[in-house]
Amino acid sequence: MENYIRNLEELDKKHFLHPTSPIQQQQTDGPGFIFTKGEGVILEDIKGNRVIDAMSSLWNVNIGHGREEIGQVAMEQMSKLAFNSCFSTYSNEPAIRLAAKLAKIAPGDLTATFFTSGGSESNDTAYKLARHYWILKGQPDKIKIITRTRSYHGVAMGATSATGLKPFRDFTNSLAPDFYYVDHFSAYGLRELIESEGPETIAAFVAEPVQGAGGVHIAPQDYFKEVREICDEYGILFITDEVITGFGRTGAYFGMEHYGVAPDMMCFAKGVTSGYAQLGGVMISEKMHQDFKELSTGTLLHGYTYSGHAMACSVALKNLEIIERENLVENAKQMGTEMLAGFKKLQSKHSIIGEVRALGLMGAIEVVRDPLTNERFAAPLAPVIVAEAAKRGVVARAVVFDGQDTIVFAPPLIITADELGQMMDILSETLTAVEDAQKIVRG
Ligand code: PLP
């Protein structure tokens, strides 16, 4: 077995260029975990190590791992019809039923869905549909997309350009034009930017209801109401990116429900299938849909091969059925309160924990040298804590962009109070070990 594993590790180093990965470390250390099994909140690797997946892998495995009934549905659909083109007027039943289901559960009057294979494609689609919309409305100069600092919208060219986290944009040296950035919590900043650029040049404003990859930042309560008003006042489309926050993550079906605001367009992915199949999409309002239908004369020249993939849509339908049957949105709300209480306990026991925050099962703890002044360590400690926690059985994620030193969490929506308790115990042990190693006094 040892040789078998060593061989896999060598093949990984040689042939697998990992996404969003420390490429040199991968070359020296090889893969940290080769996962072979998942059950509930637990992932198991090829060596038999079991860890709590406190990130739902990539914020997406909402219903937890190892659901046989999803496998069953996928197999049945694949055996009947895995895929057909949905270009032109071709269709299939799972895509139709999923679009209809989404229209029922989505906020406001979002009633029509364009399907993609994931979040990045959804974002690029939203920006293109927004611009196309303004062409149809006779305002072709409305091309600019305003986005927020600390935002993450994916890695396709439009999504990268929209991402407020600069290192993602600096990865390449030529971006899509016409993206503008505004402070993530300042509605006033948005108004100022619209005024200075000219509303007649702006197509849309895009925002995550809770910023995820940027460090789990929760907007002030009145922020999105003001944003909605500003977009209406200046005739700008408001796009929400619910790729992480959709389908229960924050203790509401969609994150924007916390703010009582409905967008004109909504991107989704991840939790729509809980990662069991690759699927995303963009929903548009009834009004936009009507306008598209009335004003378009030619072909809607935007479509991915896998838009409306039958197997992926059937998986999504089963996933949504499970979320509802098991009351997982409510569980996310209740367990979110538990998780925040757990973070507060960690904060009281460990002086290196500064601010803690959560909305449903999306949370963060900040690492500080001095909790009174919020002074940071010279070199971020979150990556060290995350690496140590993984050794002890909890997989979380460090965020160090923008001078942050933060650990983020997004456990599956099925997590129980007992499992959260285990997660907190392991985190506390880890923090104690790191504090001891750094010679930090606790209290
Ligand atoms: N939008 C948000 C808010 C995300 O968090 C992500 C991925 O983490 C994306 C878009 C990109 O999604 P994908 O990785 O499926 O392309």
Coordinates of C-alpha atoms and ligand atoms in Angstrom, one line a residue:
M1 CA 0.0 0.0 0.0
E2 CA 2.8 2.4 0.9
N3 CA 4.3 2.0 -2.6
Y4 CA 0.9 2.5 -4.1
I5 CA 0.4 5.8 -2.3
R6 CA 4.0 6.9 -3.0
N7 CA 3.4 6.2 -6.7
L8 CA 0.2 8.3 -6.7
E9 CA 2.0 11.1 -5.0
E10 CA 4.7 11.1 -7.6
L11 CA 2.2 11.1 -10.4
D12 CA 0.4 14.0 -8.8
K13 CA 3.6 16.0 -8.6
K14 CA 4.5 15.2 -12.2
H15 CA 1.2 15.5 -14.0
F16 CA -1.4 17.4 -12.0
L17 CA -1.3 21.1 -12.2
H18 CA -3.5 22.0 -9.2
P19 CA -5.9 24.9 -9.3
T20 CA -5.2 27.8 -6.9
S21 CA -2.2 26.0 -5.4
P22 CA 1.2 26.7 -4.0
I23 CA 3.0 25.3 -6.9
Q24 CA 6.5 25.0 -5.4
Q25 CA 5.2 23.4 -2.2
Q26 CA 3.3 20.9 -4.2
Q27 CA 6.6 20.0 -6.0
T28 CA 8.4 19.4 -2.7
D29 CA 5.7 18.1 -0.4
G30 CA 3.3 16.4 -2.9
P31 CA -0.4 16.3 -2.3
G32 CA -1.4 17.0 1.4
F33 CA -4.4 14.6 1.3
I34 CA -5.5 12.2 -1.4
F35 CA -9.2 12.0 -0.5
T36 CA -10.9 8.7 -1.3
K37 CA -14.2 8.9 0.7
G38 CA -16.7 11.4 2.1
E39 CA -19.5 10.9 4.6
G40 CA -21.5 13.7 6.0
V41 CA -19.1 16.3 7.3
I42 CA -16.1 13.9 7.2
L43 CA -13.5 13.4 4.5
E44 CA -11.2 10.4 4.6
D45 CA -7.9 10.2 2.7
I46 CA -6.0 7.2 1.2
K47 CA -4.0 6.8 4.4
G48 CA -7.2 6.5 6.5
N49 CA -6.9 10.1 8.0
R50 CA -10.3 11.5 8.8
V51 CA -10.9 15.2 8.9
I52 CA -13.9 17.5 9.4
D53 CA -14.6 19.3 6.2
A54 CA -15.2 22.7 7.9
M55 CA -15.2 24.5 4.5
S56 CA -17.7 22.2 2.8
S57 CA -14.7 21.7 0.5
L58 CA -15.0 24.9 -1.6
W59 CA -18.1 26.4 0.3
N60 CA -20.2 24.0 -1.8
V61 CA -20.9 20.6 -0.4
N62 CA -24.0 21.9 1.4
I63 CA -25.8 18.6 1.9
G64 CA -22.6 16.8 3.0
H65 CA -20.6 14.0 1.4
G66 CA -21.6 10.5 0.3
R67 CA -25.3 10.9 -0.5
E68 CA -26.3 7.7 -2.3
E69 CA -29.6 9.0 -3.5
I70 CA -27.8 11.7 -5.5
G71 CA -25.7 9.0 -7.1
Q72 CA -28.8 7.1 -7.9
V73 CA -30.5 10.0 -9.6
A74 CA -27.3 10.8 -11.6
M75 CA -27.0 7.2 -12.7
E76 CA -30.7 7.0 -13.8
Q77 CA -30.4 10.3 -15.7
M78 CA -27.1 9.3 -17.3
S79 CA -28.5 6.0 -18.4
K80 CA -31.5 7.6 -20.0
L81 CA -30.0 10.8 -21.3
A82 CA -26.8 12.3 -19.8
F83 CA -26.7 15.3 -22.2
N84 CA -28.3 17.0 -25.1
S85 CA -27.8 20.3 -26.6
C86 CA -30.0 23.1 -25.3
F87 CA -28.9 25.5 -28.0
S88 CA -31.6 26.8 -30.2
T89 CA -35.0 25.4 -29.2
Y90 CA -33.8 22.0 -27.9
S91 CA -34.5 21.2 -24.3
N92 CA -34.8 18.5 -21.6
E93 CA -37.0 17.9 -18.7
P94 CA -34.5 18.2 -15.8
A95 CA -33.4 21.7 -17.1
I96 CA -37.0 22.8 -17.5
R97 CA -38.0 21.6 -14.1
L98 CA -35.0 23.1 -12.4
A99 CA -35.5 26.5 -14.1
A100 CA -39.1 26.4 -12.8
K101 CA -38.1 25.4 -9.3
L102 CA -35.5 28.2 -9.1
A103 CA -38.1 30.7 -10.2
K104 CA -40.2 29.6 -7.2
I105 CA -37.4 29.9 -4.6
A106 CA -35.4 32.8 -5.8
P107 CA -35.8 36.3 -4.4
G108 CA -38.0 39.0 -6.0
D109 CA -39.2 38.4 -9.5
L110 CA -36.2 36.4 -10.8
T111 CA -38.0 34.0 -13.0
A112 CA -35.8 32.9 -15.9
T113 CA -32.5 31.0 -15.7
F114 CA -29.5 30.8 -18.1
F115 CA -27.5 27.7 -17.1
T116 CA -23.7 27.5 -17.0
S117 CA -21.2 25.0 -15.6
G118 CA -20.0 27.0 -12.6
G119 CA -19.6 30.3 -10.8
S120 CA -17.0 32.0 -13.1
E121 CA -19.1 31.3 -16.2
S122 CA -22.1 32.6 -14.4
N123 CA -20.4 35.9 -13.7
D124 CA -19.1 36.3 -17.2
T125 CA -22.6 35.5 -18.4
A126 CA -24.2 38.1 -16.1
Y127 CA -21.8 40.9 -17.3
K128 CA -22.4 40.0 -21.0
L129 CA -26.2 39.7 -20.6
A130 CA -26.2 43.1 -18.8
R131 CA -24.3 44.8 -21.6
H132 CA -26.4 43.0 -24.2
Y133 CA -29.5 44.2 -22.4
W134 CA -28.5 47.8 -22.7
I135 CA -27.7 47.4 -26.4
L136 CA -31.3 46.2 -26.8
K137 CA -32.6 49.1 -24.8
G138 CA -30.8 51.5 -27.1
Q139 CA -28.1 52.5 -24.6
P140 CA -25.0 50.8 -26.0
D141 CA -22.7 53.1 -24.0
K142 CA -23.7 51.4 -20.8
I143 CA -20.8 49.0 -20.6
K144 CA -19.0 49.5 -17.3
I145 CA -19.3 47.0 -14.5
I146 CA -18.8 48.3 -10.9
T147 CA -17.6 45.7 -8.4
R148 CA -16.3 45.8 -4.8
T149 CA -13.0 45.6 -3.0
R150 CA -12.4 42.2 -1.4
S151 CA -14.8 40.6 -3.8
Y152 CA -14.2 37.3 -5.5
H153 CA -16.1 36.4 -8.7
G154 CA -14.0 33.6 -10.2
V155 CA -11.3 33.2 -12.7
A156 CA -12.8 33.4 -16.2
M157 CA -11.5 36.7 -17.9
G158 CA -14.6 38.7 -16.9
A159 CA -14.9 37.2 -13.5
T160 CA -11.1 37.8 -12.8
S161 CA -11.5 41.4 -14.0
A162 CA -14.4 41.8 -11.6
T163 CA -12.6 40.4 -8.7
G164 CA -11.7 43.0 -6.1
L165 CA -8.9 40.9 -4.6
K166 CA -6.0 42.4 -6.6
P167 CA -3.6 39.4 -6.5
F168 CA -6.1 37.4 -8.7
R169 CA -6.0 40.3 -11.2
D170 CA -2.2 40.6 -11.0
F171 CA -1.9 36.9 -12.0
T172 CA -2.3 37.9 -15.6
N173 CA -1.2 41.1 -17.2
S174 CA -4.0 41.9 -19.5
L175 CA -7.6 42.0 -18.2
A176 CA -11.0 42.6 -19.6
P177 CA -11.7 46.4 -19.8
D178 CA -14.4 48.5 -18.2
F179 CA -14.4 47.1 -14.6
Y180 CA -14.3 49.6 -11.7
Y181 CA -13.9 49.0 -8.0
V182 CA -15.5 50.6 -5.1
D183 CA -15.1 50.2 -1.3
H184 CA -17.0 47.1 -0.3
F185 CA -19.1 48.7 2.5
S186 CA -19.6 52.2 1.1
A187 CA -22.9 53.0 -0.6
Y188 CA -21.7 56.6 -0.7
G189 CA -18.6 55.5 -2.6
L190 CA -20.8 53.7 -5.1
R191 CA -22.8 56.9 -5.7
E192 CA -19.6 59.0 -6.0
L193 CA -18.1 56.6 -8.6
I194 CA -21.4 56.5 -10.6
E195 CA -21.4 60.3 -10.6
S196 CA -17.8 60.6 -11.6
E197 CA -18.0 58.0 -14.4
G198 CA -21.4 59.0 -15.6
P199 CA -24.4 56.7 -15.1
E200 CA -25.0 56.6 -18.9
T201 CA -21.8 54.6 -19.1
I202 CA -22.5 52.0 -16.4
A203 CA -24.2 48.7 -17.1
A204 CA -24.3 47.0 -13.7
F205 CA -23.1 46.8 -10.1
V206 CA -22.2 43.3 -8.8
A207 CA -21.9 42.2 -5.2
E208 CA -21.7 39.1 -3.1
P209 CA -24.3 39.3 -0.3
V210 CA -21.6 38.1 2.1
Q211 CA -18.1 38.3 0.7
G212 CA -16.6 34.8 0.9
A213 CA -13.1 34.2 -0.5
G214 CA -12.2 37.8 0.5
G215 CA -12.5 36.9 4.2
V216 CA -16.2 36.5 5.1
H217 CA -17.2 40.1 5.3
I218 CA -20.8 40.8 6.2
A219 CA -22.2 44.2 5.0
P220 CA -23.8 46.7 7.4
Q221 CA -27.6 46.0 7.6
D222 CA -28.7 49.0 5.5
Y223 CA -25.9 48.8 2.9
F224 CA -27.8 46.7 0.2
K225 CA -31.0 48.7 0.6
E226 CA -29.0 51.9 -0.2
V227 CA -27.3 50.1 -3.1
R228 CA -30.7 49.0 -4.5
E229 CA -31.9 52.6 -4.3
I230 CA -28.8 54.0 -5.9
C231 CA -29.0 51.4 -8.8
D232 CA -32.7 52.3 -9.4
E233 CA -32.0 56.0 -9.2
Y234 CA -29.3 55.9 -11.9
G235 CA -30.8 53.1 -14.0
I236 CA -28.0 50.5 -13.3
L237 CA -28.6 46.8 -13.1
F238 CA -27.9 45.2 -9.7
I239 CA -26.3 41.7 -9.9
T240 CA -25.9 39.6 -6.8
D241 CA -23.3 36.9 -6.8
E242 CA -24.9 34.2 -4.7
V243 CA -22.4 31.5 -5.8
I244 CA -21.5 30.9 -2.1
T245 CA -24.4 32.3 -0.3
G246 CA -27.2 30.6 -2.3
F247 CA -29.1 27.5 -1.2
G248 CA -29.0 27.9 2.5
R249 CA -25.4 28.8 3.4
T250 CA -26.3 31.9 5.4
G251 CA -29.4 30.5 7.2
A252 CA -31.7 31.9 4.5
Y253 CA -32.3 30.3 1.1
F254 CA -30.4 33.2 -0.5
G255 CA -28.1 35.7 1.2
M256 CA -29.9 38.8 -0.1
E257 CA -33.0 37.8 1.9
H258 CA -31.2 39.0 5.1
Y259 CA -31.3 42.5 3.5
G260 CA -34.8 42.5 2.1
V261 CA -33.5 43.4 -1.3
A262 CA -34.1 41.7 -4.7
P263 CA -31.6 42.1 -7.5
D264 CA -32.2 42.3 -11.3
M265 CA -29.8 39.4 -11.9
M266 CA -28.4 36.6 -9.7
C267 CA -25.4 34.4 -10.2
F268 CA -25.5 31.0 -8.6
A269 CA -23.4 27.7 -8.7
K270 CA -21.8 25.6 -5.9
G271 CA -24.7 24.8 -3.5
V272 CA -27.2 24.3 -6.3
T273 CA -25.8 20.7 -6.7
S274 CA -23.7 20.7 -3.4
G275 CA -20.8 19.9 -5.7
Y276 CA -22.2 16.5 -6.9
A277 CA -22.2 17.9 -10.5
Q278 CA -20.8 21.0 -12.2
L279 CA -23.6 23.5 -12.6
G280 CA -24.2 27.2 -12.2
G281 CA -26.4 29.8 -13.8
V282 CA -27.7 33.3 -13.9
M283 CA -31.3 34.3 -13.1
I284 CA -32.8 37.4 -14.6
S285 CA -35.9 39.3 -13.6
E286 CA -39.3 38.9 -15.3
K287 CA -38.9 42.4 -16.6
M288 CA -35.5 41.7 -18.2
H289 CA -36.8 38.5 -19.6
Q290 CA -39.8 40.3 -21.2
D291 CA -37.5 42.9 -22.6
F292 CA -35.1 40.3 -24.1
K293 CA -38.1 38.5 -25.7
E294 CA -39.6 41.7 -27.1
L295 CA -36.4 43.5 -28.2
S296 CA -34.2 40.7 -29.5
T297 CA -34.4 40.1 -33.2
G298 CA -31.5 37.7 -33.8
T299 CA -29.9 34.9 -31.9
L300 CA -28.9 35.1 -28.2
L301 CA -25.3 34.5 -29.1
H302 CA -24.1 33.3 -25.7
G303 CA -24.2 29.6 -24.7
Y304 CA -22.0 26.9 -23.2
T305 CA -21.9 23.4 -24.4
Y306 CA -23.1 22.3 -21.0
S307 CA -25.8 25.0 -20.5
G308 CA -28.8 22.9 -19.3
H309 CA -26.9 19.7 -18.8
A310 CA -29.5 17.1 -18.1
M311 CA -27.6 15.0 -15.6
A312 CA -26.4 18.0 -13.7
C313 CA -29.9 19.5 -13.6
S314 CA -31.4 16.3 -12.3
V315 CA -28.7 16.2 -9.5
A316 CA -29.6 19.8 -8.6
L317 CA -33.3 19.0 -8.3
K318 CA -32.5 16.1 -5.9
N319 CA -30.1 18.3 -4.0
L320 CA -32.8 21.0 -3.5
E321 CA -35.3 18.3 -2.5
I322 CA -32.9 17.1 0.2
I323 CA -32.2 20.7 1.4
E324 CA -36.0 21.2 1.9
R325 CA -36.8 17.7 3.2
E326 CA -34.1 17.9 5.9
N327 CA -34.8 21.6 6.7
L328 CA -31.2 22.5 6.1
V329 CA -31.7 26.2 5.7
E330 CA -33.1 26.3 9.3
N331 CA -30.3 24.0 10.5
A332 CA -27.8 26.4 8.9
K333 CA -29.4 29.2 10.9
Q334 CA -29.4 27.4 14.2
M335 CA -25.9 25.9 13.8
G336 CA -24.6 29.2 12.6
T337 CA -25.6 30.6 16.0
E338 CA -23.7 27.7 17.7
M339 CA -20.7 28.2 15.5
L340 CA -20.5 31.9 16.4
A341 CA -20.9 31.0 20.1
G342 CA -18.0 28.6 19.6
F343 CA -15.9 31.2 18.0
K344 CA -16.6 33.5 20.9
K345 CA -15.4 30.9 23.3
L346 CA -12.2 30.5 21.4
Q347 CA -11.8 34.2 21.5
S348 CA -12.1 34.3 25.3
K349 CA -9.5 31.5 25.7
H350 CA -7.0 32.5 23.1
S351 CA -5.5 36.0 23.0
I352 CA -4.6 35.6 19.4
I353 CA -8.2 35.6 18.3
G354 CA -9.5 39.0 17.5
E355 CA -12.9 39.7 15.8
V356 CA -15.1 36.8 15.1
R357 CA -18.2 36.8 12.8
A358 CA -20.7 34.6 11.1
L359 CA -23.9 34.7 9.2
G360 CA -25.4 31.2 9.2
L361 CA -22.7 28.7 8.5
M362 CA -20.3 31.2 6.9
G363 CA -17.9 32.5 9.5
A364 CA -14.4 33.9 10.2
I365 CA -12.0 34.4 13.0
E366 CA -9.3 37.0 12.8
V367 CA -5.8 36.3 14.1
V368 CA -4.2 39.2 16.0
R369 CA -1.0 39.9 17.9
D370 CA -2.9 42.2 20.2
P371 CA -6.7 41.9 20.5
L372 CA -7.0 45.4 22.0
T373 CA -5.3 47.3 19.2
N374 CA -6.0 44.6 16.4
E375 CA -2.3 44.7 15.7
R376 CA -1.3 41.9 13.3
F377 CA 1.6 39.5 13.4
A378 CA 4.5 40.5 11.1
A379 CA 4.0 37.3 9.1
P380 CA 0.4 36.0 9.0
L381 CA -0.3 33.2 11.4
A382 CA -3.6 32.0 9.9
P383 CA -1.8 29.7 7.3
V384 CA 0.2 28.1 10.1
I385 CA -3.0 27.5 12.2
V386 CA -4.8 26.1 9.2
A387 CA -2.0 23.7 8.5
E388 CA -1.9 22.6 12.1
A389 CA -5.7 22.2 12.3
A390 CA -5.6 20.0 9.2
K391 CA -3.1 17.7 10.9
R392 CA -5.4 17.5 13.9
G393 CA -8.6 16.8 11.9
V394 CA -10.2 20.1 10.7
V395 CA -9.9 21.5 7.2
A396 CA -10.4 25.3 7.2
R397 CA -9.0 28.1 5.0
A398 CA -6.6 31.0 5.6
V399 CA -7.2 34.4 4.0
V400 CA -4.2 36.7 3.9
F401 CA -5.2 39.1 1.1
D402 CA -5.1 42.8 1.8
G403 CA -3.1 42.5 5.0
Q404 CA -5.7 40.2 6.5
D405 CA -4.8 37.3 8.9
T406 CA -8.1 35.4 8.9
I407 CA -9.4 31.9 9.1
V408 CA -12.7 31.2 7.3
F409 CA -15.2 28.4 7.8
A410 CA -18.3 27.1 6.0
P411 CA -19.2 23.6 7.2
P412 CA -21.9 21.5 5.5
L413 CA -25.4 22.6 6.4
I414 CA -26.1 19.2 7.9
I415 CA -23.5 19.7 10.7
T416 CA -24.8 18.9 14.2
A417 CA -24.0 20.6 17.5
D418 CA -21.8 17.7 18.5
E419 CA -19.8 17.9 15.3
L420 CA -19.4 21.7 15.8
G421 CA -18.2 20.9 19.4
Q422 CA -15.6 18.5 18.0
M423 CA -14.5 21.1 15.5
M424 CA -14.1 23.8 18.2
D425 CA -12.2 21.4 20.5
I426 CA -9.7 20.6 17.7
L427 CA -9.4 24.3 16.9
S428 CA -8.8 25.2 20.5
E429 CA -6.1 22.4 20.8
T430 CA -4.5 23.8 17.6
L431 CA -4.5 27.3 18.8
T432 CA -2.9 26.2 22.1
A433 CA -0.2 24.4 20.2
V434 CA 0.5 27.4 17.9
E435 CA 0.5 29.8 20.9
D436 CA 3.0 27.5 22.7
A437 CA 5.2 27.3 19.6
Q438 CA 5.1 31.0 19.2
K439 CA 5.6 31.6 23.0
I440 CA 2.4 33.6 23.2
V441 CA 0.8 34.1 26.6
R442 CA -2.8 32.9 26.7
G443 CA -5.7 34.7 28.4
Ligands
PLP1 N1 -18.4 33.8 -7.3 C1 -18.1 33.6 -6.0 C2 -18.8 34.5 -5.0 C3 -17.3 32.5 -5.6 O1 -17.0 32.3 -4.3 C4 -16.7 31.7 -6.6 C5 -15.8 30.6 -6.3 O2 -15.4 30.4 -5.1 C6 -17.0 32.0 -7.9 C7 -17.8 33.1 -8.2 C8 -16.4 31.2 -9.0 O3 -17.0 30.0 -9.1 P1 -16.3 28.8 -9.9 O4 -15.1 28.4 -9.1 O5 -17.3 27.7 -9.8 O6 -16.0 29.2 -11.3

